[in-house]
C-alpha positions as a LaTeX table, in Angstrom:
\begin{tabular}{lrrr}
\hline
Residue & $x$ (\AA) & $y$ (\AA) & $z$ (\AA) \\
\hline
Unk1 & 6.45 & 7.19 & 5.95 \\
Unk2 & 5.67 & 5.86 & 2.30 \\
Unk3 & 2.96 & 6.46 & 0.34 \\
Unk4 & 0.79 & 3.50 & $-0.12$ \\
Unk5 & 1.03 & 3.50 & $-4.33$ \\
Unk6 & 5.03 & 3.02 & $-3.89$ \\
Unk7 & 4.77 & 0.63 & $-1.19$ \\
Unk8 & 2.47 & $-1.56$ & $-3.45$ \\
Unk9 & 5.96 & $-0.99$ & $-6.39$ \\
Unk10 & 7.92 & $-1.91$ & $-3.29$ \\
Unk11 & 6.37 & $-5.08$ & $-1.78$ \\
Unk12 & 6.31 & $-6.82$ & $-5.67$ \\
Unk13 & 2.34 & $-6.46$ & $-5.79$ \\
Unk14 & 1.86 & $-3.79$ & $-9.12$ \\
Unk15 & 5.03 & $-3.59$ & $-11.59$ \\
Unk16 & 4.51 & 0.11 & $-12.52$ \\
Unk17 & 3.13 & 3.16 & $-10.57$ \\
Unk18 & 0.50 & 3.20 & $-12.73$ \\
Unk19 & $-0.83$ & $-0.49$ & $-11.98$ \\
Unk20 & $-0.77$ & 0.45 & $-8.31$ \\
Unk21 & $-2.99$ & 3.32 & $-9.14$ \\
Unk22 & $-5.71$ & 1.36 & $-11.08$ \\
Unk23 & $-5.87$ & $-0.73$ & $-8.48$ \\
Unk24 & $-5.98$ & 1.68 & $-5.51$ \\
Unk25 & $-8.75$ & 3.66 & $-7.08$ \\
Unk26 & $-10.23$ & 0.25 & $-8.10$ \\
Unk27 & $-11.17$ & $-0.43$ & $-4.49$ \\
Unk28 & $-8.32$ & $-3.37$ & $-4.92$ \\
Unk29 & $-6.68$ & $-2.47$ & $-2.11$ \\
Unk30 & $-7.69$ & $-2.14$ & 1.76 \\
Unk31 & $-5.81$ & $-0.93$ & 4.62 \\
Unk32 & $-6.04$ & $-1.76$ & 8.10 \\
Unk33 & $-9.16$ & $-3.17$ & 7.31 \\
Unk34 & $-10.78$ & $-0.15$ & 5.52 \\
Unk35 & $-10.58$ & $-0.33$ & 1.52 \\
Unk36 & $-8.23$ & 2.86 & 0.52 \\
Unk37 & $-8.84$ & 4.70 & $-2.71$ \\
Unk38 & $-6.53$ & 7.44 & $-2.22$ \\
Unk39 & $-2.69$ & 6.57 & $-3.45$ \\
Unk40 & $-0.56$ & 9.23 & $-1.63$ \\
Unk41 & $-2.37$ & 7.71 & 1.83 \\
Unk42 & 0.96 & 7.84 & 3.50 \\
Unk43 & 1.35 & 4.68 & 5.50 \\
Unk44 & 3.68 & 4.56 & 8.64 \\
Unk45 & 5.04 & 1.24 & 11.10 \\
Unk46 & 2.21 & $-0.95$ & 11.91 \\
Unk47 & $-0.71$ & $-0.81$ & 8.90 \\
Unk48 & $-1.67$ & $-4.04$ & 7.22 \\
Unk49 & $-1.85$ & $-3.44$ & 3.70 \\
Unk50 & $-4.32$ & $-6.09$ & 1.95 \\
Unk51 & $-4.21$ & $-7.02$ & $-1.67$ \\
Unk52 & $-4.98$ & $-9.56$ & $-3.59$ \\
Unk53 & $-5.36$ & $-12.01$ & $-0.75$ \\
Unk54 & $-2.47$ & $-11.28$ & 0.63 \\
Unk55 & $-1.41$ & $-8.83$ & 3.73 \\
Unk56 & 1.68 & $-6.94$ & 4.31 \\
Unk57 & 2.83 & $-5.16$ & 7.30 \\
Unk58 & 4.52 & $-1.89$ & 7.08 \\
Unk59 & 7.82 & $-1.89$ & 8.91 \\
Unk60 & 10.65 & 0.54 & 9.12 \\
Unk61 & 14.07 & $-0.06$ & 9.92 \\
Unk62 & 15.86 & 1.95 & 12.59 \\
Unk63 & 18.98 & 2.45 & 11.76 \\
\hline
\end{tabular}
């Protein structure tokens, strides 16, 4: 699992941890569908993340 602020770092979308939080609790941010205010929502395989026009999947790799 990852929590959705440092999967926003990750994917590119906010630059700092606290971009990703303005724009989590800015209603910026919706997953699987649902806008997500919350920034520790822990995110696992499988939810869409949508910002900014844009979605990205969550996918872990089995190693």
């Amino acid at each position: 699992m990852i929590k959705l602020d440092q999967f926003l770092k990750l994917m590119g979308v906010a630059p700092t941890g606290g971009q990703a939080k303005l724009m989590i609790i800015g209603g910026e941010v919706k997953v699987n569908g649902t806008v997500e205010t919350r920034r520790g929502r822990k995110l696992v395989s499988g939810d869409k993340v949508m910002v900014q026009g844009k979605i990205f999947e969550v996918e872990f790799n089995s190693l």
